[in-house]
Coordinates of C-alpha atoms in Angstrom, one line a residue:
Chain A
X1 CA 0.0 0.0 0.0
X2 CA 1.3 3.4 -0.8
X3 CA 0.5 6.6 1.0
X4 CA 1.1 8.8 -2.0
X5 CA -1.6 9.9 -4.2
X6 CA -0.6 9.3 -7.8
X7 CA -3.0 9.6 -10.7
X8 CA -3.1 6.6 -12.9
X9 CA -1.2 8.4 -15.6
X10 CA 2.5 9.3 -15.2
X11 CA 3.9 12.7 -16.0
X12 CA 5.1 13.5 -19.4
X13 CA 3.0 10.9 -21.1
X14 CA 0.7 11.6 -23.9
X15 CA -2.9 12.5 -23.3
X16 CA -5.1 9.5 -22.4
X17 CA -5.8 7.0 -25.1
X18 CA -9.2 7.5 -26.5
X19 CA -11.8 4.9 -25.4
X20 CA -12.0 2.1 -27.9
X21 CA -14.7 2.8 -30.5
X22 CA -17.8 0.6 -30.1
X23 CA -17.4 -2.7 -32.0
X24 CA -19.0 -2.8 -35.4
X25 CA -22.4 -4.6 -35.5
X26 CA -21.7 -8.3 -35.7
X27 CA -22.3 -9.9 -39.1
X28 CA -25.3 -12.2 -39.5
X29 CA -28.1 -9.7 -39.5
X30 CA -31.4 -10.0 -37.8
X31 CA -31.0 -13.6 -36.6
X32 CA -27.8 -12.8 -34.8
X33 CA -29.3 -9.7 -33.3
X34 CA -32.3 -11.5 -31.9
X35 CA -30.1 -14.0 -30.1
X36 CA -28.0 -11.2 -28.7
X37 CA -31.1 -9.6 -27.3
X38 CA -32.4 -12.9 -25.9
X39 CA -29.1 -13.3 -24.1
X40 CA -28.8 -9.8 -22.8
X41 CA -32.3 -8.5 -22.4
X42 CA -32.6 -9.9 -18.9
X43 CA -30.1 -7.3 -17.9
X44 CA -32.3 -4.5 -18.8
X45 CA -34.8 -4.7 -15.9
X46 CA -31.9 -3.5 -13.7
X47 CA -31.9 -0.3 -15.7
X48 CA -35.6 0.0 -15.7
X49 CA -35.7 -0.6 -11.9
X50 CA -33.1 2.1 -11.3
X51 CA -35.0 4.7 -13.2
X52 CA -38.3 3.8 -11.6
X53 CA -36.8 3.9 -8.1
X54 CA -35.2 7.3 -8.7
X55 CA -37.9 8.9 -10.8
X56 CA -41.1 7.8 -9.0
X57 CA -40.6 10.2 -6.0
X58 CA -40.2 13.1 -8.4
X59 CA -43.5 12.3 -10.1
X60 CA -45.1 12.3 -6.7
X61 CA -43.5 15.7 -5.9
X62 CA -44.8 17.0 -9.2
X63 CA -48.3 15.9 -8.5
X64 CA -48.3 17.2 -5.0
X65 CA -46.9 20.5 -6.1
X66 CA -50.2 21.2 -8.0
X67 CA -52.3 20.3 -4.9
X68 CA -53.5 22.3 -2.0
X69 CA -52.2 20.0 0.8
X70 CA -51.5 21.3 4.3
X71 CA -51.5 18.7 7.1
X72 CA -53.1 21.3 9.4
X73 CA -56.1 21.6 7.1
X74 CA -56.7 18.0 6.0
X75 CA -60.2 18.8 4.5
X76 CA -59.0 21.2 2.0
X77 CA -56.9 18.7 0.0
X78 CA -57.4 19.1 -3.7
X79 CA -55.9 20.3 -6.9
X80 CA -55.2 24.0 -7.3
X81 CA -53.2 24.4 -10.4
X82 CA -50.3 26.8 -10.3
X83 CA -51.2 28.6 -7.1
X84 CA -48.4 26.9 -5.2
X85 CA -45.9 28.1 -7.7
X86 CA -47.3 31.6 -7.7
X87 CA -46.9 31.7 -3.9
X88 CA -43.4 30.3 -4.1
X89 CA -42.3 32.9 -6.6
X90 CA -44.0 35.9 -4.9
X91 CA -43.3 35.1 -1.3
X92 CA -40.6 37.4 0.1
X93 CA -39.0 34.6 2.2
X94 CA -38.8 32.3 -0.8
X95 CA -37.3 35.0 -3.0
X96 CA -34.7 35.8 -0.4
X97 CA -34.0 32.1 -0.2
X98 CA -33.5 31.9 -3.9
X99 CA -31.1 34.9 -3.8
X100 CA -29.2 33.3 -0.8
X101 CA -28.9 30.1 -2.7
X102 CA -27.4 31.9 -5.8
X103 CA -24.9 33.9 -3.7
X104 CA -23.9 30.9 -1.7
X105 CA -23.3 28.8 -4.8
X106 CA -21.5 31.4 -6.8
X107 CA -19.2 32.4 -4.0
X108 CA -18.3 28.9 -2.9
X109 CA -17.7 27.6 -6.4
X110 CA -15.6 30.6 -7.5
X111 CA -13.4 30.8 -4.4
X112 CA -12.9 27.0 -4.1
X113 CA -12.1 26.9 -7.8
X114 CA -9.4 29.6 -7.5
X115 CA -7.9 28.0 -4.4
X116 CA -8.1 24.6 -6.0
X117 CA -6.3 26.0 -9.1
X118 CA -3.5 27.4 -6.9
X119 CA -3.1 24.2 -5.0
X120 CA -3.2 22.1 -8.2
X121 CA -0.5 24.3 -9.8
X122 CA 1.6 23.8 -6.7
X123 CA 1.1 20.1 -6.6
X124 CA 1.9 19.8 -10.3
X125 CA 5.5 20.7 -9.5
X126 CA 8.0 18.1 -8.4
X127 CA 9.2 18.6 -4.8
X128 CA 10.0 16.2 -2.0
X129 CA 6.9 15.2 0.0
X130 CA 4.6 16.0 -2.8
X131 CA 2.7 12.8 -2.4
X132 CA 2.1 13.4 1.3
X133 CA 0.9 16.9 0.7
X134 CA -1.5 15.7 -2.0
X135 CA -2.9 13.0 0.3
X136 CA -3.3 15.5 3.2
X137 CA -5.0 17.9 0.8
X138 CA -7.9 15.6 0.1
X139 CA -8.7 14.9 3.7
X140 CA -11.3 17.8 4.1
X141 CA -13.2 16.2 1.3
X142 CA -13.4 12.9 3.1
X143 CA -14.9 14.2 6.3
X144 CA -18.6 13.5 6.7
X145 CA -20.2 16.8 5.7
X146 CA -22.2 17.1 8.9
X147 CA -19.1 16.5 10.9
X148 CA -17.2 19.1 8.9
X149 CA -20.0 21.6 9.5
X150 CA -20.0 20.8 13.2
X151 CA -16.3 21.2 13.2
X152 CA -16.5 24.7 11.9
X153 CA -19.3 25.7 14.1
X154 CA -18.0 24.4 17.4
X155 CA -14.3 24.1 17.0
X156 CA -13.4 27.0 14.8
X157 CA -16.0 29.8 14.9
X158 CA -16.8 29.4 18.6
X159 CA -16.0 32.7 20.3
X160 CA -14.7 31.1 23.5
X161 CA -12.6 28.2 22.5
X162 CA -12.7 28.4 18.7
X163 CA -9.5 28.0 16.8
X164 CA -9.9 31.3 15.0
X165 CA -10.1 33.4 18.2
X166 CA -7.4 31.2 19.7
X167 CA -5.1 32.1 16.8
X168 CA -6.0 35.8 17.2
X169 CA -5.1 35.5 20.9
X170 CA -1.8 33.9 20.0
X171 CA -0.9 36.6 17.4
X172 CA -1.8 39.4 19.8
X173 CA 0.2 37.8 22.6
X174 CA 3.2 37.8 20.3
X175 CA 3.1 41.5 20.3
X176 CA 2.6 41.7 24.0
X177 CA -1.1 42.5 24.1
X178 CA -3.8 40.6 26.0
X179 CA -7.0 42.0 24.6
X180 CA -7.2 40.5 21.1
X181 CA -10.6 41.0 19.3
X182 CA -12.8 38.0 20.0
X183 CA -15.6 38.3 17.5
X184 CA -18.5 35.9 17.5
X185 CA -18.0 34.9 13.9
X186 CA -21.3 33.2 13.1
X187 CA -23.3 36.1 14.5
X188 CA -21.1 38.7 12.8
X189 CA -21.0 37.2 9.4
X190 CA -23.4 34.2 9.2
X191 CA -23.4 33.7 5.4
X192 CA -19.7 34.1 5.1
X193 CA -19.2 31.5 7.9
X194 CA -21.3 29.0 6.0
X195 CA -19.4 29.8 2.8
X196 CA -16.0 29.5 4.4
X197 CA -16.9 26.0 5.8
X198 CA -18.1 24.9 2.4
X199 CA -15.1 26.3 0.6
X200 CA -12.8 24.4 2.9
X201 CA -14.6 21.2 2.0
X202 CA -14.8 21.8 -1.7
X203 CA -11.3 23.0 -2.5
X204 CA -9.9 19.5 -2.6
X205 CA -12.5 18.4 -5.1
X206 CA -11.7 21.2 -7.5
X207 CA -8.0 20.5 -6.9
X208 CA -8.4 16.9 -8.0
X209 CA -10.2 17.8 -11.2
X210 CA -7.8 20.6 -12.1
X211 CA -4.8 18.4 -11.3
X212 CA -6.1 15.8 -13.7
X213 CA -6.3 18.6 -16.3
X214 CA -2.8 19.8 -15.6
X215 CA -1.4 16.4 -16.0
X216 CA -3.0 15.8 -19.3
X217 CA -1.1 18.8 -20.8
X218 CA 1.1 17.9 -23.7
X219 CA 4.5 18.7 -22.1
X220 CA 6.6 18.6 -25.2
X221 CA 4.7 21.6 -26.6
X222 CA 5.2 23.5 -23.4
X223 CA 8.9 22.7 -23.5
X224 CA 9.0 23.9 -27.1
X225 CA 7.4 27.2 -26.1
X226 CA 9.9 27.6 -23.2
X227 CA 12.8 27.1 -25.7
X228 CA 11.3 29.7 -27.9
X229 CA 11.5 32.2 -25.0
X230 CA 8.0 32.2 -23.6
X231 CA 7.9 33.3 -19.9
X232 CA 6.3 31.3 -17.2
X233 CA 3.4 33.7 -17.1
X234 CA 2.9 33.6 -20.9
X235 CA 2.9 29.8 -20.8
X236 CA 0.3 29.8 -18.1
X237 CA -1.8 32.4 -19.7
X238 CA -1.8 31.2 -23.3
X239 CA -1.2 27.5 -23.0
X240 CA -2.2 26.1 -19.6
X241 CA -5.3 28.2 -19.0
X242 CA -6.9 27.4 -22.4
X243 CA -6.2 23.8 -21.8
X244 CA -7.7 23.9 -18.4
X245 CA -10.8 25.7 -19.5
X246 CA -12.9 22.5 -19.9
X247 CA -11.7 21.2 -16.5
X248 CA -12.5 24.5 -14.9
X249 CA -16.0 24.4 -16.4
X250 CA -16.5 20.8 -15.3
X251 CA -15.4 21.6 -11.7
X252 CA -17.6 24.7 -11.6
X253 CA -20.7 22.9 -12.9
X254 CA -20.4 19.8 -10.8
X255 CA -19.7 22.0 -7.8
X256 CA -22.7 24.2 -8.5
X257 CA -25.0 21.2 -8.8
X258 CA -24.1 20.0 -5.4
X259 CA -23.9 23.3 -3.6
X260 CA -27.2 24.5 -4.9
X261 CA -28.8 21.7 -3.0
X262 CA -26.6 22.0 0.1
X263 CA -28.6 21.3 3.2
X264 CA -26.2 20.0 5.9
X265 CA -24.0 23.0 6.3
X266 CA -26.9 25.5 6.6
X267 CA -28.9 23.2 8.9
X268 CA -25.9 22.7 11.2
X269 CA -24.1 26.0 11.3
X270 CA -26.9 28.5 11.4
X271 CA -30.2 26.5 11.3
X272 CA -31.1 28.8 8.5
X273 CA -31.2 31.8 10.7
X274 CA -29.7 35.3 10.1
X275 CA -30.5 35.3 6.4
X276 CA -28.6 32.1 5.6
X277 CA -31.7 30.0 4.7
X278 CA -31.2 28.7 1.3
X279 CA -33.9 27.1 -0.8
X280 CA -33.4 23.5 0.3
X281 CA -33.5 24.7 4.0
X282 CA -36.7 26.7 3.4
X283 CA -38.3 23.6 1.7
X284 CA -37.4 21.5 4.8
X285 CA -39.0 24.2 7.0
X286 CA -42.1 24.5 4.9
X287 CA -42.5 20.8 5.0
X288 CA -41.6 19.8 8.6
X289 CA -42.7 22.9 10.4
X290 CA -45.5 24.5 8.4
X291 CA -46.6 21.1 7.0
X292 CA -47.5 22.8 3.8
X293 CA -46.8 19.8 1.5
X294 CA -48.1 21.5 -1.6
X295 CA -45.9 24.5 -1.4
X296 CA -42.8 22.6 -0.3
X297 CA -43.2 20.4 -3.3
X298 CA -43.6 23.3 -5.6
X299 CA -40.4 24.8 -4.2
X300 CA -38.8 21.4 -4.7
X301 CA -39.7 21.5 -8.3
X302 CA -38.2 25.0 -8.6
X303 CA -34.9 23.6 -7.2
X304 CA -35.1 20.7 -9.7
X305 CA -35.6 23.1 -12.6
X306 CA -32.7 25.2 -11.5
X307 CA -30.5 22.1 -11.2
X308 CA -31.6 20.8 -14.6
X309 CA -30.5 24.1 -16.2
X310 CA -27.1 23.8 -14.6
X311 CA -27.0 20.1 -15.4
X312 CA -27.8 20.6 -19.0
X313 CA -24.7 22.8 -19.3
X314 CA -22.7 20.2 -17.3
X315 CA -23.8 17.4 -19.6
X316 CA -22.9 19.5 -22.7
X317 CA -19.4 20.1 -21.3
X318 CA -18.9 16.5 -20.5
X319 CA -20.0 15.4 -23.9
X320 CA -17.8 17.9 -25.7
X321 CA -14.9 16.6 -23.6
X322 CA -15.8 13.1 -24.7
X323 CA -16.0 14.0 -28.3
X324 CA -12.6 15.7 -28.2
X325 CA -11.1 12.6 -26.8
X326 CA -12.6 10.6 -29.6
X327 CA -11.5 13.0 -32.3
X328 CA -7.9 12.8 -31.2
Chain B
X1 CA 15.1 24.6 -9.9
X2 CA 16.9 27.1 -7.8
X3 CA 17.2 26.8 -4.1
X4 CA 15.2 29.9 -3.5
X5 CA 12.4 28.6 -5.7
X6 CA 12.5 25.3 -3.9
X7 CA 12.0 27.1 -0.6
X8 CA 8.9 28.8 -1.9
X9 CA 7.4 25.6 -3.0
X10 CA 8.1 24.2 0.4
X11 CA 6.4 27.1 2.1
X12 CA 3.4 26.7 -0.2
X13 CA 3.2 23.0 0.7
X14 CA 3.4 23.6 4.4
X15 CA 0.7 26.3 4.1
X16 CA -1.6 23.9 2.3
X17 CA -1.1 21.2 4.9
X18 CA -1.9 23.8 7.6
X19 CA -5.0 24.9 5.8
X20 CA -6.3 21.4 5.4
X21 CA -5.1 19.7 8.6
X22 CA -5.0 22.3 11.3
X23 CA -8.8 22.3 11.7
X24 CA -8.8 18.5 11.8
X25 CA -5.9 18.4 14.3
X26 CA -7.9 20.8 16.4
X27 CA -11.0 18.7 16.5
X28 CA -8.9 15.6 17.5
X29 CA -7.3 17.7 20.2
X30 CA -10.7 18.9 21.4
X31 CA -12.0 15.4 21.6
X32 CA -9.3 14.6 24.2
X33 CA -10.0 17.7 26.3
X34 CA -12.0 17.7 29.5
X35 CA -15.0 20.0 29.7
X36 CA -13.1 22.5 31.9
X37 CA -10.1 22.3 29.5
X38 CA -12.1 23.3 26.4
X39 CA -11.6 27.0 26.7
X40 CA -8.0 26.9 28.0
X41 CA -6.7 28.7 24.9
X42 CA -3.9 26.3 24.2
X43 CA -3.8 24.0 21.3
X44 CA -3.1 20.7 23.1
X45 CA -5.1 19.4 26.0
X46 CA -3.5 20.1 29.4
X47 CA -4.6 16.7 30.5
X48 CA -5.4 14.0 27.9
X49 CA -8.7 12.3 28.7
X50 CA -10.9 9.6 27.1
X51 CA -13.9 11.1 28.9
X52 CA -15.5 12.3 25.7
X53 CA -15.1 8.9 24.0
X54 CA -16.5 7.1 27.0
X55 CA -19.5 9.6 27.0
X56 CA -20.5 8.6 23.5
X57 CA -19.5 4.9 23.7
X58 CA -20.6 3.9 27.2
X59 CA -21.9 7.0 28.9
X60 CA -25.0 9.2 28.6
X61 CA -24.8 9.8 24.9
X62 CA -24.3 6.1 24.0
X63 CA -28.0 5.6 23.6
X64 CA -27.9 8.0 20.8
X65 CA -24.6 7.2 19.2
X66 CA -24.1 3.4 19.3
X67 CA -27.4 2.4 17.6
X68 CA -26.8 5.1 15.1
X69 CA -23.4 3.7 14.3
X70 CA -24.9 0.2 13.9
X71 CA -27.7 1.6 11.7
X72 CA -25.2 3.5 9.5
X73 CA -23.0 0.5 9.0
X74 CA -25.8 -1.9 8.3
X75 CA -27.8 0.5 6.0
X76 CA -24.8 1.7 4.1
X77 CA -23.3 -1.8 3.5
X78 CA -26.6 -3.2 2.3
X79 CA -27.3 -0.2 0.0
X80 CA -23.7 -0.5 -1.3
X81 CA -24.1 -4.2 -2.0
X82 CA -27.5 -3.8 -3.8
X83 CA -26.4 -0.9 -5.8
X84 CA -23.2 -2.6 -6.9
X85 CA -25.1 -5.7 -8.0
X86 CA -27.7 -3.7 -9.9
X87 CA -25.3 -1.3 -11.5
X88 CA -23.1 -4.2 -12.6
X89 CA -25.9 -5.6 -14.7
X90 CA -26.9 -2.1 -15.9
X91 CA -23.3 -1.2 -16.8
X92 CA -22.8 -4.5 -18.5
X93 CA -25.8 -3.9 -20.6
X94 CA -24.6 -0.3 -21.4
X95 CA -21.1 -1.4 -22.3
X96 CA -22.1 -4.5 -24.4
X97 CA -25.4 -3.7 -26.0
X98 CA -26.1 -1.4 -28.8
X99 CA -29.6 -0.3 -28.3
X100 CA -31.4 2.9 -29.1
X101 CA -31.6 5.4 -26.2
X102 CA -28.4 4.2 -24.6
X103 CA -27.1 7.7 -24.3
X104 CA -30.5 8.8 -23.0
X105 CA -30.3 6.2 -20.2
X106 CA -26.8 7.3 -19.2
X107 CA -28.0 10.9 -19.3
X108 CA -30.9 10.1 -17.2
X109 CA -28.7 8.3 -14.7
X110 CA -26.5 11.4 -14.4
X111 CA -29.6 13.6 -14.2
X112 CA -30.9 11.5 -11.3
X113 CA -27.5 11.8 -9.6
X114 CA -27.8 15.5 -9.5
X115 CA -31.4 15.5 -8.4
X116 CA -31.8 17.7 -5.3
X117 CA -32.3 15.3 -2.4
X118 CA -34.6 17.7 -0.6
X119 CA -37.1 17.5 -3.5
X120 CA -37.3 13.7 -3.1
X121 CA -37.3 13.7 0.7
X122 CA -40.7 15.4 1.1
X123 CA -42.9 13.1 -0.9
X124 CA -41.1 10.1 0.5
X125 CA -41.9 11.2 4.0
X126 CA -45.6 10.9 3.4
X127 CA -45.3 7.8 1.3
X128 CA -43.2 6.0 3.8
X129 CA -45.5 6.8 6.7
X130 CA -48.4 5.5 4.7
X131 CA -46.8 2.2 3.8
X132 CA -44.9 1.7 7.1
X133 CA -41.4 2.2 5.9
X134 CA -40.9 5.4 7.9
X135 CA -38.1 5.0 10.5
X136 CA -37.0 1.5 9.3
X137 CA -33.8 0.2 7.6
X138 CA -35.5 -0.4 4.2
X139 CA -37.0 3.0 4.4
X140 CA -33.5 4.4 4.2
X141 CA -31.9 1.8 2.0
X142 CA -34.3 2.6 -0.9
X143 CA -33.6 6.3 -1.0
X144 CA -29.9 5.6 -0.5
X145 CA -30.1 3.5 -3.6
X146 CA -31.4 6.5 -5.5
X147 CA -28.3 8.3 -4.4
X148 CA -25.8 5.6 -5.1
X149 CA -27.2 3.8 -8.1
X150 CA -26.7 6.6 -10.7
X151 CA -23.1 7.3 -9.7
X152 CA -22.5 3.5 -9.6
X153 CA -23.9 3.0 -13.0
X154 CA -21.9 5.9 -14.4
X155 CA -18.6 4.9 -12.8
X156 CA -19.0 1.2 -13.5
X157 CA -19.9 1.7 -17.2
X158 CA -16.8 3.9 -17.6
X159 CA -14.8 1.0 -16.3
X160 CA -16.6 -1.6 -18.3
X161 CA -16.1 0.3 -21.5
X162 CA -12.3 -0.2 -21.1
X163 CA -12.5 -4.0 -20.7
X164 CA -11.3 -5.8 -23.8
X165 CA -14.5 -7.8 -24.5
X166 CA -12.9 -9.7 -27.4
X167 CA -11.2 -11.8 -24.7
X168 CA -14.6 -13.3 -23.8
X169 CA -15.0 -14.5 -27.4
X170 CA -11.4 -15.7 -27.5
X171 CA -12.1 -17.8 -24.4
X172 CA -15.2 -19.2 -26.0
X173 CA -13.3 -20.1 -29.1
X174 CA -10.9 -21.9 -26.9
X175 CA -13.8 -24.0 -25.6
X176 CA -15.1 -22.2 -22.6
X177 CA -18.8 -22.0 -22.0
X178 CA -20.5 -18.6 -21.9
X179 CA -20.6 -18.8 -18.1
X180 CA -17.0 -19.9 -17.8
X181 CA -15.9 -17.1 -20.1
X182 CA -17.8 -14.6 -18.0
X183 CA -16.6 -16.1 -14.7
X184 CA -13.0 -16.7 -15.5
X185 CA -12.2 -13.9 -17.9
X186 CA -14.5 -11.0 -17.4
X187 CA -15.0 -11.0 -13.7
X188 CA -11.3 -10.6 -12.8
X189 CA -11.0 -7.8 -15.3
X190 CA -14.1 -6.1 -13.9
X191 CA -13.3 -6.5 -10.3
X192 CA -11.3 -3.3 -9.8
X193 CA -14.1 -1.3 -11.3
X194 CA -16.7 -2.9 -9.1
X195 CA -14.5 -2.4 -6.1
X196 CA -14.0 1.3 -6.8
X197 CA -17.7 1.7 -7.4
X198 CA -18.4 0.1 -4.0
X199 CA -16.2 2.5 -2.2
X200 CA -17.7 5.5 -3.8
X201 CA -21.2 4.3 -3.2
X202 CA -20.4 3.6 0.5
X203 CA -18.9 7.1 0.8
X204 CA -22.0 8.7 -0.6
X205 CA -24.4 6.8 1.5
X206 CA -22.3 7.2 4.7
X207 CA -22.2 11.0 4.2
X208 CA -26.0 11.5 3.7
X209 CA -27.7 13.8 6.1
X210 CA -30.9 15.0 4.6
X211 CA -32.6 11.6 4.3
X212 CA -31.2 10.5 7.6
X213 CA -32.7 13.4 9.5
X214 CA -36.0 13.5 7.6
X215 CA -37.0 9.8 7.3
X216 CA -36.2 8.6 10.8
X217 CA -37.4 9.5 14.3
X218 CA -35.9 7.0 16.7
X219 CA -32.8 5.0 17.1
X220 CA -34.5 2.2 15.2
X221 CA -33.0 3.5 11.9
X222 CA -31.3 6.9 12.6
X223 CA -27.9 7.0 11.0
X224 CA -24.8 8.6 12.5
X225 CA -24.8 12.0 10.7
X226 CA -28.4 12.6 11.8
X227 CA -27.5 11.6 15.4
X228 CA -24.6 14.0 15.3
X229 CA -26.9 16.8 14.4
X230 CA -29.0 16.0 17.4
X231 CA -26.3 15.9 20.1
X232 CA -26.9 18.2 22.9
X233 CA -25.2 18.9 26.2
X234 CA -26.1 17.6 29.7
X235 CA -27.9 20.8 30.2
X236 CA -29.3 23.4 27.9
X237 CA -26.5 25.7 28.7
X238 CA -23.6 23.4 28.1
X239 CA -22.3 22.9 24.6
X240 CA -21.6 19.2 23.9
X241 CA -18.5 20.2 22.0
X242 CA -16.2 17.5 23.5
X243 CA -18.7 14.7 22.7
X244 CA -19.3 16.1 19.2
X245 CA -15.6 16.2 18.5
X246 CA -15.2 12.6 19.6
X247 CA -18.1 11.5 17.6
X248 CA -16.9 13.4 14.5
X249 CA -13.5 11.7 14.8
X250 CA -15.1 8.2 15.1
X251 CA -17.5 8.8 12.2
X252 CA -14.7 10.0 9.9
X253 CA -12.3 7.1 10.6
X254 CA -14.0 4.5 8.4
X255 CA -14.1 6.8 5.4
X256 CA -10.5 7.9 5.9
X257 CA -9.3 4.3 6.3
X258 CA -11.1 3.2 3.2
X259 CA -9.9 6.1 1.1
X260 CA -6.3 5.9 2.3
X261 CA -6.2 2.2 1.5
X262 CA -7.6 2.5 -1.9
X263 CA -7.0 6.1 -3.0
X264 CA -5.1 5.2 -6.1
X265 CA -8.1 3.4 -7.4
X266 CA -10.6 6.0 -6.3
X267 CA -8.9 8.8 -8.1
X268 CA -8.6 6.7 -11.2
X269 CA -12.3 5.9 -10.9
X270 CA -13.4 9.4 -10.4
X271 CA -11.3 10.9 -13.3
X272 CA -12.3 8.0 -15.6
X273 CA -16.0 8.7 -14.8
X274 CA -15.9 12.4 -14.7
X275 CA -13.4 13.5 -17.4
X276 CA -13.4 10.7 -19.9
X277 CA -17.2 10.8 -19.7

């Protein structure tokens, strides 16, 4: 067992070999094809089962979202058309939640992408102990998200024994002062607190994707550019960055998809208070505290639509990547 | 590389380690501190104690923590096994069969993977209560499958695509039966892919919080992340920080062990699935 983290490809090798093209249809025509199907068709139920298991709940949500269904008023259950959607989109709380979700997602994705790029560039260099650093780097990603959120809430942001204020104390003591500022971080900047915790967890993910991108660069071309007198910055700006574009896009899109629906961090760190309630948290509240199933479902559908918009972009990126691999 | 440059890379490396590990080291240190020691403003505990660990393993919080640990292991292992089995069939079909709508199915699988959990939780809550699955193991295993299956299918078919399937025919030409060819040739080739998929699936199920907190109400099925969210101190005014720190350490250990043991495969699996499409 090795404690270093090496990607499957070594440095300096050519880009990954394109996946083998699908085998040509076997000769023999219809007869052969029927027997193929007979042999393999039993495998298809697994696919069908998967889709049913995962799609059925959504169909239920969709139906409920058009219903007037509040557990406190059981007699008024019935279909109401789009009124739930109207109230979701006009309600001030919901609109604030949508805005919070957008801000949270954009900030977390951008900052963790930037940090991840920095770390990936660093880890792309050869230096002693690189493997160890790389392994250490992914640990935040491995911590159970709730545990990570609790870690930030209780162990870092806490005004009395949190690591942040402890560090401030230490720095102030270095300069012979005893009254370091001891802010209550979560109260002072609730949304930023949530964002920082999420950024810490997502940087390794971005780093992994970008590192894979860096290592698939054609090194001989870069070497040639260097011989021709290009500076390090020029090489980065005109060769590395364009090559990384797709990987940056992929990281951004995958990250957004997951952070849009983040629930754990908001629930744990602020319980949605102080203007940090994002859409998933508001849905949870509408459902479990207001017991308004119809509205919660409608808001759920809104989240789904938002995710699908991002996901379509993501799928497109993935498929262009795939096509490029094939074209090479 | 010049010595000066080397120094800078070293500094950078150390900074990264600090950024990533300092918070983790801190929580480990907290988990060994006594309640009185928590606010002592020094990094290491003044007296190391197992108090917090005994609180959650044998003491007052063990009613909450131990069943949750058992539930999490049981539910996640079962969900992982089922999802590996199903996705093996599905990925085999995707890799071997040429049928219309194949891309659509893979696309749907990915679409389901990014489905907001919170939108599935709410209808399930009502449905489960009506059919008696609320607060039971199957009641969590089924939604966990909806989390793990799409990713499993996706990762596994990325692996299966790379398998040289001609070898199966070659084995048959050499006189092996279909079953033998599958069993002796394909299974060993596919094993690493299945294995990686299993780890990723377990990781996803183990980390879930939204389902865990919404679809359970007692220790009959409540998984660890949900239990962590419910920890409270001995009194309303006492933060259970020590116990939470200890629990967080224990919960994270299985995942870290798994990943450190098999990280090479996992990274290969993730990049295969994500970047090669």
